[in-house]
Amino acid sequence: MLGNFQKAIIGSIQIHHQGFFQRPELSRTIADPDKVIANLEQAGIVNYSRRLETFGLAASDTTTQGVMLIGMDPQRESLVTELEKRIGIGRFLQSEDDYSLVVGATTASNLQVKLGDEIIIIGYDRYGAMVAESFTLVGVITSGEMGLDSGMAITNLSTLQEMVDLPEQITTIVISAEEKRIPSLVDELNQSLHEASLEIMPWYTMFPVMKEWVTLHNGFLYLFIGVVLFIVLAGEMNTMLLSMLERTREFGVLMAIGTTRYQVASMLLVEAILIGVIGIALGIILGYSIILVTSIIGIDLSILLGSTSRFYVDPLIYPHLQLDNLGITVGTILLASVLAGIYPAWRASLLQPVEAIRNG
Amino acid sequence: MLNQQAESVIKIRDLHKCYWVGTMPFPALYGINLEIESGEFAVLAGRSGSGKSTLLNIVGALESTDSGRVEVLSRDILSMNQDQRTHFRLHNIGFIFQAYNLIRVFSARENVAYVCQLQGKSKKESMEIANHWLQEVEIGHLGYRRPDQLSGGQQQRVAVARALASNPKLILADEPTANLDSMTGRHLIRLMRELNQRLGTTFLISSHDPDVKQAASRLIKLADGQIVEAWNDIPKPPSSITSSCPMSNLPLTERLQNYFKAARGNARNKKRRRKTRRRS
């Protein structure tokens, strides 16, 4: 889910000129982008892309719509986002494209345009003078995300730089990084770029509501896992207790012929652990198969997401298996199995052979 | 005849045992004094509720007493804790139960081998011992079968093999023929008696089966928790324990007539012996 959110268009970290995120104006471009990029590469960051962002008015033959105009480097963009995969009609931008445009499905619908149609973009250049350019529609984003499908127009970085008269200038550098590495990377970049008057913003600073939503989601997830574990514990303990009660006579006989109570208790504990291990193995096989299939075809959560789709969360999620999560789950279920076996094992160890044989 | 020099396997002195249901006491054994010597084939006889099984359980270190002293193989079993009793049972006593009580998920061979493994023998050695004892009880070819694939008589033979596999000095059998038809029961008793004579293992059997009583070297009759009679060397009609069992080939009515004839003769013999004993 979080990966989806970052891969849509936001990225993990964005670097802007100080204050650009609050007031995105063309006067706030990054002063020396090459120096910033050199710093990134020095820090071992290779997945980055440059953008120029401004606002404009898109006009077709029949109507107009306000859009956020983004100039992207088509080659590097694939290193930080998966926009290309979200093109439903036509194609994504290519390096050699000149005044080509990609818009969201809602924008295309509002403007009543189709592939190959002309769209006029009206905006302001760096001096505040009005500029207008004609673009050709080459692709339509059909992601189902409100943020991408409406109010967004994407063109080549060089085209937009030419249109707004900002050659070689950019407003944003987008970085893709591992979730765990983001805080340390932000600190590192803040230290190395502190003189450049930049704002280095991780996704959770840009979209704190999304951060809260993820925290809440994780909280519910742990609660859900807790409930599942409780059910596993109760279910297995019930199974083990029933098994113990059903076999009371057998345990009585075993004790009568020389099995110690510790051996009887160990027998039940081993059985409980074996049930857990077999359950885990079957669960992993079943779960991995489901993940394998859904990681290819995706799971459509568009009905469930509602307002969250405003935050560039793709309703089509592609689950993947995280080994650390798997380890925690396996360990917890094993622990639950041991706990589920302790009480029946203790009860069995207290059996008196004669009574167990007589009443079992 | 019992060997006068034989050592005592079981020594019981003034044994009392009472069960409680709420505040109501139900005396089960009252002042039992008994001595069983090595190599005996002793049978505890008596009606249901006479205390046979309770006495057997106490001797088998499975149940506690209210008072008295019980020595089995010169060990005071009442002073042992539960773990010591378990260890003592494993190495010294074999059990045969009325309902066979074999482990359902084990094959016959595994059931027998289990006690050997408990004694610390390797799996291979245990299996070899199990094979040997299954052959001794004449079901060596059925070792791979699980209990539910065996008849009642076959299951009880497995139980006998299991009891013998730990090489015990004493075997306790609680109503071993009660769940078997008379012919199968007779075969089983013949087998147990043969093993007793050949191996010298002491058997203490609780039963009210006339065939078992016939096979006994010593009959101990219990009534209301007390020993009321005890005889040695019970006369045995050949038909009841002979290995060829000639009666099995006769028609049913003739078999029944022979049975009653033998039973009547047996009863008359007993009466005559009692009269002779009283006169002397």
XYZ file of C-alpha atoms in Angstrom:
640
model
C 0.000 0.000 0.000
C 2.734 2.406 1.050
C 4.868 1.351 -1.898
C 1.909 2.028 -4.144
C 1.521 5.487 -2.714
C 5.176 6.384 -3.273
C 5.405 4.740 -6.672
C 2.362 6.611 -7.970
C 4.048 10.002 -8.306
C 5.218 11.237 -4.894
C 8.414 9.188 -4.493
C 10.065 8.610 -1.100
C 11.774 11.992 -0.701
C 11.438 15.261 -2.615
C 13.951 18.082 -2.700
C 12.704 21.605 -3.478
C 13.824 25.149 -3.030
C 12.941 26.373 0.458
C 9.189 27.135 0.627
C 8.294 25.610 -2.745
C 6.082 22.917 -1.280
C 3.859 25.528 0.418
C 3.966 28.033 -2.472
C 4.916 26.353 -5.728
C 6.133 29.296 -7.803
C 8.547 29.288 -10.717
C 10.723 31.793 -8.915
C 11.577 29.013 -6.431
C 13.685 26.747 -8.596
C 16.615 24.758 -7.233
C 19.598 27.055 -7.520
C 22.287 24.561 -8.516
C 20.639 21.264 -9.458
C 23.894 19.676 -10.682
C 25.538 20.198 -7.303
C 22.514 18.659 -5.538
C 22.588 15.671 -7.858
C 26.329 15.266 -7.308
C 25.611 15.174 -3.566
C 22.932 12.553 -4.086
C 25.240 10.354 -6.087
C 27.910 10.792 -3.442
C 25.409 9.556 -0.878
C 24.859 6.458 -3.018
C 21.444 7.514 -4.331
C 20.941 6.435 -7.912
C 17.143 6.366 -8.109
C 16.292 10.026 -8.588
C 14.523 12.097 -11.211
C 14.252 15.813 -11.988
C 11.001 17.684 -12.456
C 9.744 21.122 -13.199
C 6.307 21.831 -11.766
C 3.924 24.715 -12.367
C 0.234 25.387 -12.887
C -1.583 26.051 -16.111
C -4.880 25.963 -17.911
C -5.532 23.163 -20.389
C -7.876 24.067 -23.213
C -9.487 21.879 -25.842
C -11.805 22.971 -28.648
C -14.776 22.911 -26.349
C -13.655 23.580 -22.743
C -10.823 24.345 -20.315
C -9.537 22.856 -17.055
C -6.955 23.934 -14.528
C -4.036 21.470 -14.337
C -0.801 20.956 -12.516
C 1.811 20.911 -15.226
C 4.762 18.613 -14.602
C 7.846 18.373 -16.757
C 9.542 14.993 -16.349
C 12.635 13.226 -17.593
C 10.942 10.132 -19.130
C 14.045 7.950 -18.820
C 14.807 8.654 -15.178
C 11.169 8.771 -14.082
C 10.906 4.996 -14.264
C 13.582 4.832 -11.515
C 11.346 6.556 -8.999
C 7.723 5.989 -10.020
C 5.585 3.566 -11.977
C 3.622 6.169 -13.928
C 4.336 4.348 -17.171
C 2.398 1.313 -15.906
C -0.631 3.480 -15.239
C -1.063 4.587 -18.817
C -4.291 2.951 -19.933
C -4.672 4.586 -23.326
C -1.771 5.451 -25.633
C 1.774 5.559 -24.287
C 4.040 7.290 -21.814
C 6.393 10.088 -22.786
C 9.602 9.336 -24.659
C 12.856 11.279 -24.662
C 12.480 12.430 -28.244
C 8.899 13.670 -27.743
C 8.360 17.348 -28.474
C 5.308 19.064 -26.991
C 3.618 15.776 -26.245
C 1.249 15.511 -23.303
C -0.075 12.861 -20.951
C -3.208 13.652 -18.927
C -5.412 11.780 -16.496
C -8.576 10.042 -17.639
C -10.861 12.511 -15.839
C -9.063 15.503 -17.369
C -9.265 13.932 -20.834
C -12.934 13.265 -20.319
C -13.600 16.809 -19.084
C -11.721 18.277 -22.037
C -13.445 15.814 -24.381
C -10.177 14.913 -26.111
C -8.797 11.680 -27.460
C -5.348 10.457 -28.493
C -3.730 12.677 -31.130
C -5.939 15.673 -30.313
C -4.452 19.069 -29.693
C -4.497 20.579 -26.183
C -3.483 24.165 -25.579
C -1.685 24.798 -22.302
C -1.772 28.384 -21.056
C 0.545 29.388 -18.226
C 3.074 31.923 -16.993
C 6.792 31.985 -17.685
C 9.442 32.835 -15.092
C 8.838 36.553 -15.649
C 5.098 36.224 -15.052
C 4.280 36.743 -18.701
C 1.463 34.597 -20.095
C 2.560 31.840 -22.476
C 0.527 29.377 -24.488
C 1.712 26.283 -26.313
C 0.030 23.589 -28.349
C 0.544 19.998 -27.186
C -0.464 16.655 -28.707
C -2.163 14.121 -26.449
C -0.132 10.860 -26.521
C -1.317 9.071 -23.403
C -4.080 8.913 -20.822
C -3.566 7.765 -17.215
C -6.347 5.421 -16.137
C -5.215 4.524 -12.634
C -8.430 5.007 -10.694
C -6.571 7.418 -8.390
C -8.313 10.732 -8.043
C -5.022 12.649 -7.770
C -3.551 11.273 -10.981
C -6.676 10.966 -13.091
C -7.786 14.544 -12.663
C -5.955 17.862 -12.706
C -2.590 16.657 -13.929
C -0.770 17.156 -17.237
C 2.679 15.703 -17.835
C 5.122 16.619 -20.532
C 8.857 16.324 -21.202
C 11.116 18.296 -18.874
C 12.910 20.006 -21.754
C 9.592 21.032 -23.357
C 8.318 22.656 -20.165
C 11.697 24.326 -19.514
C 11.462 25.841 -22.998
C 7.855 26.886 -22.554
C 8.412 28.714 -19.250
C 11.843 29.927 -20.284
C 13.756 28.131 -17.560
C 16.440 26.216 -19.441
C 18.217 23.593 -17.289
C 16.138 24.679 -14.298
C 14.081 22.372 -12.119
C 11.842 22.794 -9.101
C 11.879 19.260 -7.747
C 14.160 16.262 -7.378
C 12.299 13.065 -6.557
C 14.135 10.213 -4.844
C 13.084 6.606 -4.404
C 14.520 4.848 -1.341
C 13.837 1.931 0.974
C 11.339 2.813 3.681
C 13.772 1.995 6.493
C 16.480 4.190 4.985
C 14.353 7.319 4.506
C 14.923 9.043 7.939
C 18.695 8.553 7.875
C 18.843 9.651 4.253
C 16.923 12.852 5.037
C 19.334 13.596 7.908
C 22.321 12.915 5.696
C 21.023 15.162 2.897
C 20.081 17.914 5.333
C 23.673 17.907 6.573
C 25.321 17.817 3.170
C 22.964 20.366 1.560
C 22.330 22.705 4.481
C 23.841 25.733 2.702
C 21.783 25.328 -0.469
C 18.494 26.750 0.876
C 16.592 23.579 0.106
C 13.764 21.686 1.755
C 14.313 17.931 1.916
C 10.930 16.385 2.524
C 10.152 12.725 3.083
C 6.709 11.598 1.970
C 5.380 11.643 5.532
C 6.260 15.303 5.965
C 4.531 16.198 2.708
C 1.454 14.112 3.481
C 1.172 13.745 7.283
C -2.429 12.536 6.993
C -1.177 9.624 4.918
C 1.415 8.900 7.592
C -1.333 8.856 10.240
C -3.452 6.664 8.005
C -0.558 4.211 7.602
C 0.062 4.219 11.377
C -3.634 3.581 11.995
C -3.654 0.894 9.321
C -0.633 -0.828 10.893
C -2.277 -0.580 14.307
C -5.393 -2.297 12.984
C -3.198 -4.835 11.234
C -1.433 -5.751 14.492
C -4.814 -5.839 16.237
C -6.082 -8.147 13.515
C -2.993 -10.380 13.827
C -3.529 -10.383 17.606
C -7.141 -11.510 17.145
C -6.042 -14.187 14.655
C -3.387 -15.412 17.089
C -5.921 -15.509 19.908
C -8.205 -17.587 17.688
C -5.254 -19.868 16.806
C -4.388 -20.196 20.504
C -7.985 -20.874 21.561
C -8.612 -23.230 18.629
C -5.469 -25.260 19.135
C -5.887 -25.383 22.900
C -9.437 -26.613 22.386
C -8.194 -29.258 19.951
C -5.443 -30.360 22.323
C -7.780 -30.441 25.334
C -10.362 -32.482 23.439
C -7.626 -34.789 22.194
C -6.359 -35.174 25.754
C -9.824 -35.904 27.139
C -10.550 -38.397 24.358
C -7.306 -40.203 25.085
C -7.505 -40.156 28.876
C -7.791 -43.950 28.953
C -4.834 -44.292 26.598
C -2.713 -42.033 28.802
C -3.788 -44.068 31.824
C -2.638 -47.258 30.110
C 0.634 -45.648 29.027
C 1.293 -44.538 32.600
C 0.348 -47.968 33.963
C 2.833 -49.749 31.712
C 5.664 -47.416 32.646
C 5.420 -44.091 30.802
C 6.339 -41.260 33.158
C 4.083 -38.215 33.506
C 6.856 -36.065 31.991
C 6.877 -38.285 28.910
C 3.081 -38.003 28.605
C 3.267 -34.215 28.976
C 6.105 -34.025 26.423
C 4.048 -36.121 24.018
C 1.199 -33.589 24.104
C 3.574 -30.641 23.822
C 5.286 -32.162 20.791
C 1.870 -32.826 19.235
C 0.869 -29.178 19.782
C 4.117 -27.945 18.216
C 3.696 -30.362 15.289
C 0.160 -29.053 14.679
C 1.626 -25.527 14.677
C 4.468 -26.466 12.319
C 2.140 -28.271 9.885
C -0.280 -25.324 10.026
C 2.566 -22.887 9.361
C 3.840 -24.959 6.419
C 0.369 -25.208 4.874
C -0.250 -21.508 5.578
C 3.007 -20.501 3.903
C 2.258 -22.643 0.837
C -1.309 -21.292 0.551
C -0.335 -17.694 1.369
C 2.628 -17.706 -0.992
C 0.454 -19.089 -3.802
C -2.115 -16.335 -3.264
C 0.621 -13.672 -3.159
C 2.198 -15.135 -6.295
C -1.075 -14.831 -8.214
C -2.177 -11.452 -6.813
C 1.291 -9.936 -7.273
C 0.701 -10.415 -10.998
C -2.989 -9.590 -11.359
C -3.282 -7.225 -8.379
C -6.112 -6.729 -5.875
C -8.622 -3.998 -6.690
C -9.481 -2.042 -3.536
C -11.180 0.878 -5.280
C -14.476 0.291 -3.429
C -12.728 0.204 -0.058
C -10.257 3.068 -0.487
C -12.712 5.986 -0.809
C -11.077 9.251 0.244
C -7.619 7.701 0.464
C -7.393 7.659 -3.316
C -6.929 11.426 -3.161
C -3.460 10.741 -1.794
C -2.238 9.047 -4.940
C -2.850 5.581 -3.538
C -3.369 3.156 -6.363
C -6.514 1.122 -5.595
C -4.917 -1.799 -7.422
C -2.407 -3.196 -4.949
C 0.253 -5.803 -5.698
C 1.128 -7.677 -2.501
C 4.600 -9.061 -1.880
C 6.058 -11.270 0.848
C 8.293 -9.582 3.422
C 10.576 -12.094 5.095
C 10.816 -10.202 8.400
C 6.988 -10.123 8.676
C 6.882 -13.820 7.827
C 9.471 -14.534 10.532
C 7.478 -12.641 13.168
C 4.251 -14.439 12.210
C 5.893 -17.887 12.152
C 7.579 -17.254 15.512
C 4.356 -16.017 17.093
C 2.314 -18.974 15.829
C 4.956 -21.388 17.115
C 4.826 -19.646 20.486
C 1.014 -19.848 20.418
C 1.285 -23.590 19.649
C 3.593 -24.164 22.616
C 1.290 -22.140 24.889
C -1.729 -24.063 23.574
C -0.030 -27.338 24.455
C 1.134 -26.435 27.972
C -2.242 -26.593 29.762
C -3.416 -29.929 28.252
C 0.071 -31.376 28.867
C -0.048 -30.273 32.494
C -3.551 -31.746 32.896
C -2.411 -35.038 31.360
C 0.623 -35.218 33.657
C -1.676 -35.055 36.692
C -3.753 -38.066 35.627
C -3.885 -41.049 37.954
C -3.512 -44.234 35.879
C -6.324 -46.208 37.545
C -8.845 -43.372 37.383
C -7.825 -42.565 33.818
C -8.338 -46.193 32.736
C -11.611 -46.488 34.674
C -13.153 -43.179 33.590
C -11.458 -42.585 30.246
C 2.891 -78.235 44.034
C 4.569 -75.046 45.152
C 8.246 -75.035 45.844
C 8.596 -74.537 49.594
C 11.941 -72.746 49.077
C 10.505 -70.235 46.576
C 10.870 -66.566 47.491
C 7.839 -64.329 48.019
C 6.953 -62.075 45.154
C 4.037 -60.419 46.926
C 3.668 -59.960 50.680
C 0.577 -58.205 51.991
C -0.042 -57.578 55.675
C -3.281 -56.258 57.184
C -4.252 -54.260 54.128
C -7.241 -51.937 54.357
C -8.691 -49.829 51.559
C -11.830 -47.740 51.607
C -13.401 -45.644 48.839
C -15.348 -42.531 49.680
C -18.333 -41.245 47.769
C -18.911 -37.846 49.330
C -19.043 -38.609 53.057
C -20.098 -42.235 52.556
C -17.327 -44.803 53.061
C -17.314 -47.945 50.917
C -14.823 -50.480 52.281
C -13.126 -52.291 49.401
C -10.496 -54.370 51.213
C -10.556 -55.326 54.849
C -7.572 -56.833 56.628
C -6.029 -58.654 53.685
C -3.040 -60.888 54.451
C -1.558 -62.632 51.463
C 1.705 -64.053 50.232
C 2.333 -65.072 46.618
C 5.486 -66.967 45.818
C 7.637 -66.877 42.746
C 6.322 -68.868 39.786
C 2.735 -69.120 41.029
C -0.252 -68.866 38.723
C -2.580 -67.342 41.292
C -6.172 -66.403 40.605
C -8.190 -63.897 42.595
C -11.803 -65.015 42.359
C -14.961 -63.428 43.634
C -18.053 -61.543 42.625
C -18.060 -58.062 41.175
C -17.301 -55.586 43.963
C -15.482 -58.170 46.072
C -12.217 -56.186 45.809
C -10.314 -58.244 43.197
C -9.401 -55.336 40.932
C -8.606 -53.032 43.862
C -6.186 -55.595 45.268
C -4.631 -56.059 41.836
C -4.238 -52.296 41.380
C -2.598 -51.938 44.804
C -0.160 -54.751 44.054
C 0.522 -53.080 40.696
C 1.487 -49.803 42.445
C -1.386 -48.073 40.714
C -3.453 -47.313 43.781
C -2.787 -46.243 47.361
C -4.054 -47.865 50.557
C -5.481 -46.641 53.847
C -3.320 -48.899 55.996
C -1.243 -52.052 55.861
C 1.988 -53.078 54.236
C 2.509 -54.225 50.651
C 5.822 -55.597 49.471
C 6.303 -56.540 45.856
C 9.624 -58.173 45.009
C 10.831 -57.192 48.488
C 10.139 -53.509 47.823
C 7.708 -51.522 49.944
C 5.670 -50.022 47.123
C 3.528 -47.855 49.401
C 6.529 -45.768 50.412
C 7.355 -44.952 46.774
C 6.389 -41.666 45.113
C 4.567 -41.637 41.789
C 7.696 -41.492 39.633
C 9.358 -44.316 41.569
C 6.202 -46.408 41.162
C 6.183 -45.771 37.411
C 9.822 -46.835 37.186
C 9.100 -49.897 39.338
C 6.156 -50.935 37.146
C 8.181 -50.488 33.966
C 10.953 -52.830 35.092
C 9.126 -55.353 37.284
C 5.440 -55.668 36.443
C 3.546 -56.520 33.265
C -0.115 -55.620 32.934
C -2.907 -57.357 31.032
C -6.216 -55.505 31.012
C -9.756 -56.707 30.439
C -10.268 -54.354 27.469
C -6.792 -55.111 25.990
C -5.949 -51.367 26.066
C -3.583 -51.407 23.138
C -2.514 -48.127 21.559
C -4.766 -47.646 18.535
C -2.274 -45.889 16.283
C 0.502 -48.442 16.833
C 0.797 -51.777 15.086
C 0.840 -54.927 17.231
C 4.640 -55.009 16.970
C 4.970 -51.345 17.939
C 2.641 -51.868 20.907
C 4.912 -54.590 22.212
C 8.130 -52.755 21.351
C 6.948 -49.583 23.107
C 7.696 -50.868 26.640
C 11.166 -51.984 25.560
C 11.843 -48.517 24.198
C 10.621 -47.041 27.472
C 13.225 -49.217 29.181
C 15.857 -47.523 27.043
C 16.429 -50.231 24.458
C 17.106 -49.185 20.861
C 14.284 -49.288 18.336
C 15.904 -52.185 16.471
C 16.416 -54.248 19.601
C 12.884 -53.433 20.781
C 11.426 -54.598 17.477
C 13.404 -57.840 17.672
C 12.110 -58.451 21.200
C 8.566 -57.629 20.036
C 8.851 -60.113 17.162
C 10.064 -62.783 19.562
C 7.159 -62.340 21.989
C 4.568 -62.097 19.237
C 5.810 -65.441 17.975
C 5.649 -66.825 21.539
C 1.958 -65.894 21.708
C 1.458 -67.407 18.233
C 0.645 -64.234 16.292
C 4.070 -63.421 14.885
C 2.569 -63.121 11.416
C 0.151 -60.357 12.526
C 2.750 -57.949 13.880
C 2.120 -55.321 11.212
C -1.612 -55.069 11.960
C -3.142 -52.326 14.052
C -5.411 -53.295 16.984
C -8.615 -52.542 15.036
C -7.502 -55.116 12.443
C -7.218 -57.875 15.054
C -9.854 -60.009 16.777
C -10.392 -59.744 20.537
C -8.365 -62.869 21.213
C -5.528 -61.675 19.007
C -5.528 -58.281 20.731
C -5.323 -59.942 24.128
C -2.388 -62.037 22.891
C -0.665 -58.799 21.872
C -1.380 -57.515 25.389
C 0.208 -60.694 26.836
C 3.247 -60.183 24.579
C 3.450 -56.555 25.697
C 3.290 -57.604 29.345
C 6.106 -60.120 28.834
C 8.304 -57.924 26.639
C 9.674 -55.899 29.539
C 10.881 -59.175 31.109
C 8.895 -58.648 34.329
C 8.961 -60.922 37.367
C 5.251 -60.440 37.977
C 2.313 -60.200 35.597
C -0.999 -58.814 36.764
C -4.054 -59.603 34.664
C -7.427 -58.027 35.378
C -10.255 -60.179 33.950
C -8.202 -61.097 30.870
C -10.871 -63.383 29.419
C -13.950 -61.308 30.260
C -14.239 -59.806 26.778
C -13.475 -63.069 24.950
C -15.689 -65.971 23.966
C -15.139 -69.106 26.047
C -13.057 -70.948 23.449
C -10.727 -68.003 22.829
C -10.534 -67.412 26.566
C -9.528 -71.027 27.137
C -6.814 -70.759 24.499
C -5.476 -67.593 26.097
C -5.404 -69.104 29.576
C -3.634 -72.198 28.242
C -1.046 -69.934 26.655
C -0.548 -67.888 29.835
C -0.219 -71.049 31.926
C 2.353 -72.487 29.515
C 4.383 -69.286 29.662
C 4.123 -69.305 33.451
C 5.446 -72.850 33.637
C 8.145 -72.366 31.033
C 9.429 -68.917 32.088
C 8.696 -69.097 35.810
C 7.016 -65.671 35.687
C 4.538 -65.150 38.503
C 0.961 -64.472 37.401
C -1.713 -62.889 39.575
C -5.030 -62.898 37.760
C -8.389 -61.538 38.840
C -11.236 -63.427 37.227
C -14.541 -65.098 37.817
C -14.151 -67.229 34.682
C -14.352 -70.946 35.699
C -11.715 -71.818 33.074
C -9.244 -69.409 34.622
C -9.945 -70.834 38.070
C -9.384 -74.326 36.697
C -5.963 -73.320 35.394
C -4.854 -71.738 38.673
C -2.079 -73.173 40.794
C -3.662 -71.261 43.604
C -7.148 -69.851 43.982
C -7.805 -66.969 46.336
C -11.475 -66.228 46.843
C -12.492 -62.768 47.917
C -15.848 -61.707 49.280
C -16.710 -58.251 50.589
C -13.077 -57.210 50.670
C -11.831 -60.223 52.610
C -10.093 -63.455 51.627
C -12.611 -66.158 52.411
C -10.927 -69.186 50.890
C -7.541 -70.054 49.377
C -6.620 -73.361 47.735
C -3.548 -74.703 46.088
C -3.387 -77.054 43.093
C -6.912 -76.901 41.764
C -7.900 -80.061 39.838
C -8.029 -79.312 36.139
C -10.276 -81.144 33.705
C -8.113 -81.762 30.630
C -10.685 -80.429 28.182
C -10.593 -76.915 29.575
C -6.937 -76.166 29.080
C -5.589 -78.717 26.652
C -3.963 -77.196 23.635
C -5.853 -79.349 21.145
C -9.252 -78.376 22.623
C -11.101 -81.514 21.438
C -14.482 -79.993 22.340
C -14.186 -77.421 19.600
C -14.771 -80.089 16.940
C -18.023 -81.378 18.488
C -21.504 -80.072 17.709
C -22.749 -77.236 19.963
C -25.292 -79.263 21.984
C -22.719 -81.952 22.684
C -20.192 -79.276 23.640
C -22.635 -77.748 26.096
C -23.482 -81.163 27.576
C -19.782 -81.927 27.984
C -19.226 -78.525 29.535
C -21.968 -79.020 32.140
C -20.788 -82.539 32.784
C -17.254 -81.270 33.406
C -18.538 -78.424 35.567
C -20.682 -80.801 37.676
C -17.776 -83.181 38.089
C -15.548 -80.311 39.042
C -18.014 -79.048 41.640
C -18.364 -82.535 43.149
C -14.571 -82.852 43.351
C -14.312 -79.531 45.129
C -17.054 -80.529 47.611
C -15.310 -83.822 48.299
C -12.000 -82.016 48.900
C -13.615 -79.559 51.267
C -15.228 -82.398 53.288
C -11.913 -84.274 53.445
C -10.131 -81.096 54.599
C -12.745 -80.473 57.307
C -12.509 -84.066 58.591
C -8.740 -83.901 58.729
